[in-house]
Amino acid sequence: MRLLFIGDIFGTAGRRICADRLPALLSERRIDVCIANGENAAGGRGLTGNLVKKLRKYGVQIVTGGNHSFSIPDNAFQFMEQPMVLRPHNYPPGNIGKGVTLFPLPDRRQLGVVNLQGRTFLHESLDCPFRTGLEAVEVLRRQTSCILVDFHAEATSEKAALARFLDGKVSAVIGTHTHVQTADERILEGGTAFITDAGMTGPEDSVIGMRHDQVIRRFLLQTYVPLEPSKKGAMLNAVVIDIDDATGHSRSIERIFERILFSHE
Ligand SMILES: [Fe+2]
């Protein structure tokens, strides 16, 4: 099966880039399942039920989350109960939503998807992504050997370590969160496709999506400065993964970095 995984969709620009480009991309690349990290889809922080509907309309079938999954304070989080909307699996029990799903394909094939969040430099009190991730993967493997993990994490070392930890047990470990696409895509020894970070789909001329003048002020002044999504530049970052359905091993992983001609107005 062929998967398209779209790096963090950021704000209005990220959503409109998907609306404009996804339908053609899905057919050009003969994609069976489209997965996107959507935790920045609402103005750069968070996700809403309405935006999930829009992303689905553009062709996204599974939406994953991260440290901003619960960021909108007055959000109605019931949309996270939908089977194909995930937030990191290693949040404490009692939170709404889930971090694991099984997506049905034709010919009784299934894709397992696990969403995990890193702890290093991010959210240290979460459950261990290694142990909880492995447990989730072992349960999924009773149903399918085709499994993708979105590991939403800050530290490159944590992402590289989790990929090696799960090598041979899952089809792909795709890093998200930094909004900077890395050039290290590869197939590991055991057949797991890996990239440290898939990147961001949103305004390229920015500091990880936000207006750079405001981010610079925040660094200079060391006080709170409100941040707004940038309205300059546009890019689509993603990876295409080709998985052998019989073994669950990946045959290839290819990076996509497209600059899009786009008007923010
Ligand atoms: Fe994030």
Short mmCIF file of C-alpha atoms and ligand atoms in Angstrom, two decimals:
data_model
loop_
_atom_site.label_atom_id
_atom_site.label_comp_id
_atom_site.label_asym_id
_atom_site.label_seq_id
_atom_site.Cartn_x
_atom_site.Cartn_y
_atom_site.Cartn_z
CA MET A 1 0.00 0.00 0.00
CA ARG A 2 1.08 3.53 -0.70
CA LEU A 3 0.78 6.17 2.00
CA LEU A 4 1.06 9.94 1.86
CA PHE A 5 1.97 11.50 5.19
CA ILE A 6 1.66 15.29 5.27
CA GLY A 7 3.87 17.26 7.69
CA ASP A 8 2.14 19.50 10.24
CA ILE A 9 -0.63 21.47 8.49
CA PHE A 10 -0.20 25.02 9.76
CA GLY A 11 -3.09 27.50 9.96
CA THR A 12 -5.23 28.82 7.13
CA ALA A 13 -2.34 28.73 4.65
CA GLY A 14 -1.62 25.05 5.37
CA ARG A 15 -5.26 24.13 4.93
CA ARG A 16 -5.60 26.06 1.68
CA ILE A 17 -2.41 24.51 0.31
CA CYS A 18 -3.98 21.10 0.97
CA ALA A 19 -7.24 22.16 -0.66
CA ASP A 20 -5.38 23.34 -3.78
CA ARG A 21 -2.80 20.59 -4.13
CA LEU A 22 -3.93 17.40 -2.44
CA PRO A 23 -6.45 16.03 -4.95
CA ALA A 24 -3.85 16.05 -7.76
CA LEU A 25 -1.04 14.81 -5.53
CA LEU A 26 -3.08 11.83 -4.35
CA SER A 27 -3.73 10.69 -7.90
CA GLU A 28 -0.23 11.50 -9.26
CA ARG A 29 1.34 9.39 -6.52
CA ARG A 30 -1.32 6.63 -6.57
CA ILE A 31 -1.98 7.01 -2.86
CA ASP A 32 -4.10 4.47 -0.94
CA VAL A 33 -4.20 6.27 2.41
CA CYS A 34 -3.53 9.92 3.25
CA ILE A 35 -2.51 10.79 6.81
CA ALA A 36 -1.76 14.32 8.05
CA ASN A 37 -0.60 15.83 11.30
CA GLY A 38 -3.27 18.45 12.04
CA GLU A 39 -2.38 19.74 15.50
CA ASN A 40 -1.48 23.20 14.10
CA ALA A 41 -4.39 23.47 11.67
CA ALA A 42 -6.30 26.04 13.78
CA GLY A 43 -4.30 29.28 13.55
CA GLY A 44 -1.06 27.41 14.25
CA ARG A 45 -2.21 25.86 17.55
CA GLY A 46 -4.83 23.18 17.90
CA LEU A 47 -7.56 21.54 15.88
CA THR A 48 -11.37 21.72 15.79
CA GLY A 49 -14.15 19.46 14.59
CA ASN A 50 -14.93 21.82 11.70
CA LEU A 51 -11.35 21.75 10.49
CA VAL A 52 -11.30 17.95 10.60
CA LYS A 53 -14.32 18.02 8.24
CA LYS A 54 -12.47 20.37 5.89
CA LEU A 55 -9.30 18.26 5.88
CA ARG A 56 -11.37 15.17 5.07
CA LYS A 57 -12.94 17.02 2.14
CA TYR A 58 -9.46 17.77 0.76
CA GLY A 59 -8.54 14.06 0.92
CA VAL A 60 -7.00 13.52 4.37
CA GLN A 61 -8.30 10.23 5.81
CA ILE A 62 -6.52 10.13 9.18
CA VAL A 63 -5.60 13.20 11.24
CA THR A 64 -2.89 12.88 13.92
CA GLY A 65 -2.10 15.25 16.77
CA GLY A 66 0.56 16.36 19.21
CA ASN A 67 1.29 18.81 22.01
CA HIS A 68 -1.38 21.21 20.67
CA SER A 69 -4.15 18.61 20.45
CA PHE A 70 -5.70 20.08 23.60
CA SER A 71 -4.56 23.69 23.07
CA ILE A 72 -7.82 25.49 22.29
CA PRO A 73 -9.22 26.17 25.76
CA ASP A 74 -12.92 26.42 24.93
CA ASN A 75 -12.82 23.71 22.32
CA ALA A 76 -15.45 20.99 22.22
CA PHE A 77 -13.17 17.99 22.05
CA GLN A 78 -15.89 15.47 21.17
CA PHE A 79 -14.58 15.40 17.60
CA MET A 80 -11.61 13.47 18.96
CA GLU A 81 -13.94 10.51 19.48
CA GLN A 82 -14.07 10.04 15.69
CA PRO A 83 -12.23 6.84 14.75
CA MET A 84 -9.77 8.50 12.35
CA VAL A 85 -8.80 11.46 14.57
CA LEU A 86 -5.88 10.76 16.89
CA ARG A 87 -4.03 12.53 19.68
CA PRO A 88 -0.85 11.16 21.28
CA HIS A 89 -1.47 7.76 22.85
CA ASN A 90 0.83 8.37 25.83
CA TYR A 91 -1.31 11.04 27.56
CA PRO A 92 -2.62 9.85 30.94
CA PRO A 93 -5.78 7.72 30.95
CA GLY A 94 -8.96 9.79 31.38
CA ASN A 95 -8.27 12.22 28.54
CA ILE A 96 -10.72 12.27 25.66
CA GLY A 97 -9.73 10.61 22.39
CA LYS A 98 -7.20 7.92 21.58
CA GLY A 99 -3.83 7.50 19.92
CA VAL A 100 -4.33 4.26 18.01
CA THR A 101 -6.59 3.30 15.11
CA LEU A 102 -7.07 0.71 12.37
CA PHE A 103 -7.95 2.06 8.93
CA PRO A 104 -9.77 -0.36 6.59
CA LEU A 105 -8.66 -0.64 2.93
CA PRO A 106 -10.10 -2.69 0.05
CA ASP A 107 -9.26 -6.44 -0.05
CA ARG A 108 -9.51 -6.72 3.75
CA ARG A 109 -6.21 -4.90 4.19
CA GLN A 110 -5.80 -2.66 7.23
CA LEU A 111 -3.39 0.08 8.23
CA GLY A 112 -2.63 0.53 11.92
CA VAL A 113 -1.72 4.05 12.99
CA VAL A 114 -0.16 5.03 16.32
CA ASN A 115 0.37 8.64 17.44
CA LEU A 116 2.96 9.22 20.19
CA GLN A 117 4.50 12.32 21.74
CA GLY A 118 8.11 12.74 22.83
CA ARG A 119 9.12 13.83 26.31
CA THR A 120 12.57 15.35 25.77
CA PHE A 121 12.34 19.19 25.75
CA LEU A 122 8.58 18.89 25.38
CA HIS A 123 6.30 17.35 27.99
CA GLU A 124 8.36 15.33 30.41
CA SER A 125 5.53 13.97 32.53
CA LEU A 126 3.82 11.98 29.78
CA ASP A 127 3.88 8.19 29.87
CA CYS A 128 6.94 6.62 28.23
CA PRO A 129 6.42 6.71 24.44
CA PHE A 130 8.72 3.70 24.03
CA ARG A 131 6.85 1.35 26.37
CA THR A 132 3.33 2.56 25.56
CA GLY A 133 4.20 2.64 21.85
CA LEU A 134 5.51 -0.92 21.87
CA GLU A 135 2.43 -2.18 23.72
CA ALA A 136 0.13 -0.50 21.18
CA VAL A 137 2.13 -1.89 18.28
CA GLU A 138 2.01 -5.44 19.70
CA VAL A 139 -1.78 -5.25 19.96
CA LEU A 140 -2.10 -3.88 16.40
CA ARG A 141 0.19 -6.59 15.01
CA ARG A 142 -2.47 -9.19 15.86
CA GLN A 143 -4.59 -7.51 13.14
CA THR A 144 -2.07 -6.18 10.60
CA SER A 145 1.63 -5.95 9.89
CA CYS A 146 1.19 -2.56 8.14
CA ILE A 147 1.62 0.08 10.86
CA LEU A 148 2.61 3.75 10.75
CA VAL A 149 3.78 5.67 13.82
CA ASP A 150 3.62 9.48 13.95
CA PHE A 151 6.13 10.42 16.65
CA HIS A 152 5.51 14.05 17.57
CA ALA A 153 8.73 15.05 19.30
CA GLU A 154 11.30 17.83 19.62
CA ALA A 155 14.58 15.95 20.01
CA THR A 156 16.13 14.30 16.98
CA SER A 157 17.77 11.74 19.29
CA GLU A 158 14.44 10.66 20.78
CA LYS A 159 12.96 10.21 17.31
CA ALA A 160 15.98 8.25 16.02
CA ALA A 161 15.91 6.05 19.12
CA LEU A 162 12.19 5.25 18.86
CA ALA A 163 12.58 4.38 15.17
CA ARG A 164 15.37 1.91 15.98
CA PHE A 165 13.39 0.56 18.95
CA LEU A 166 10.43 -0.24 16.67
CA ASP A 167 12.48 -1.24 13.61
CA GLY A 168 11.04 -4.42 12.09
CA LYS A 169 7.83 -4.15 14.13
CA VAL A 170 6.24 -1.26 12.21
CA SER A 171 6.25 -0.13 8.58
CA ALA A 172 7.18 3.50 9.27
CA VAL A 173 8.15 5.91 12.02
CA ILE A 174 7.54 9.47 10.86
CA GLY A 175 8.75 12.33 13.03
CA THR A 176 6.65 15.50 13.32
CA HIS A 177 6.56 18.72 15.40
CA THR A 178 9.71 20.69 14.49
CA HIS A 179 8.19 22.01 11.20
CA VAL A 180 11.62 21.63 9.57
CA GLN A 181 11.87 18.76 7.09
CA THR A 182 14.98 16.63 7.54
CA ALA A 183 16.93 14.98 4.70
CA ASP A 184 17.54 11.65 6.43
CA GLU A 185 14.69 9.53 5.05
CA ARG A 186 15.72 5.88 4.85
CA ILE A 187 14.66 2.27 5.30
CA LEU A 188 16.18 0.85 8.49
CA GLU A 189 17.69 -2.65 8.71
CA GLY A 190 14.46 -4.34 9.82
CA GLY A 191 12.36 -2.77 7.04
CA THR A 192 10.97 0.29 8.86
CA ALA A 193 10.85 3.56 6.91
CA PHE A 194 12.05 6.53 8.94
CA ILE A 195 12.44 10.28 8.68
CA THR A 196 13.32 12.48 11.66
CA ASP A 197 10.77 15.11 10.62
CA ALA A 198 8.31 15.28 7.74
CA GLY A 199 8.27 19.11 7.97
CA MET A 200 5.41 21.58 7.73
CA THR A 201 2.70 22.42 5.23
CA GLY A 202 2.14 26.14 5.61
CA PRO A 203 3.86 29.54 5.25
CA GLU A 204 7.52 28.95 4.42
CA ASP A 205 8.75 32.48 5.12
CA SER A 206 8.26 32.29 8.87
CA VAL A 207 9.75 30.95 12.08
CA ILE A 208 8.18 27.48 12.10
CA GLY A 209 4.94 29.02 10.78
CA MET A 210 4.73 32.23 12.81
CA ARG A 211 5.62 35.82 11.79
CA HIS A 212 9.36 36.11 12.27
CA ASP A 213 9.30 39.75 13.53
CA GLN A 214 7.13 38.70 16.47
CA VAL A 215 9.19 35.60 17.27
CA ILE A 216 12.40 37.67 17.17
CA ARG A 217 10.86 40.17 19.62
CA ARG A 218 9.98 37.34 21.93
CA PHE A 219 13.56 36.07 21.90
CA LEU A 220 15.03 39.54 22.34
CA LEU A 221 12.71 40.76 25.10
CA GLN A 222 12.21 37.45 26.92
CA THR A 223 8.61 38.44 27.60
CA TYR A 224 5.27 37.40 26.15
CA VAL A 225 4.71 38.69 22.61
CA PRO A 226 1.56 37.49 20.81
CA LEU A 227 2.35 35.41 17.72
CA GLU A 228 0.38 35.29 14.48
CA PRO A 229 0.73 32.91 11.54
CA SER A 230 2.95 34.29 8.78
CA LYS A 231 1.35 35.30 5.49
CA LYS A 232 4.48 34.86 3.40
CA GLY A 233 5.49 31.94 1.22
CA ALA A 234 3.86 28.54 0.97
CA MET A 235 5.16 24.99 0.97
CA LEU A 236 3.86 21.46 1.13
CA ASN A 237 6.07 18.99 3.03
CA ALA A 238 5.25 15.30 3.03
CA VAL A 239 6.58 11.79 2.51
CA VAL A 240 5.34 8.95 0.33
CA ILE A 241 5.85 5.47 1.76
CA ASP A 242 5.45 2.27 -0.25
CA ILE A 243 4.72 -0.75 1.97
CA ASP A 244 4.79 -4.45 1.05
CA ASP A 245 1.34 -5.56 2.27
CA ALA A 246 2.45 -9.14 2.89
CA THR A 247 5.37 -8.37 5.24
CA GLY A 248 4.56 -4.84 6.43
CA HIS A 249 8.12 -3.83 5.48
CA SER A 250 8.60 -0.63 3.56
CA ARG A 251 10.04 -0.71 0.07
CA SER A 252 10.71 3.02 -0.17
CA ILE A 253 10.25 6.39 1.46
CA GLU A 254 10.38 9.54 -0.63
CA ARG A 255 10.41 13.10 0.61
CA ILE A 256 8.19 15.75 -0.96
CA PHE A 257 9.07 19.43 -0.63
CA GLU A 258 6.98 21.60 -2.91
CA ARG A 259 7.03 25.41 -2.97
CA ILE A 260 3.54 26.51 -3.92
CA LEU A 261 2.55 29.65 -5.79
CA PHE A 262 -0.09 30.97 -3.47
CA SER A 263 -1.84 34.19 -2.51
CA HIS A 264 -2.43 34.64 1.22
CA GLU A 265 -5.15 37.23 0.62
FE FE B 1 3.77 20.22 17.89
#
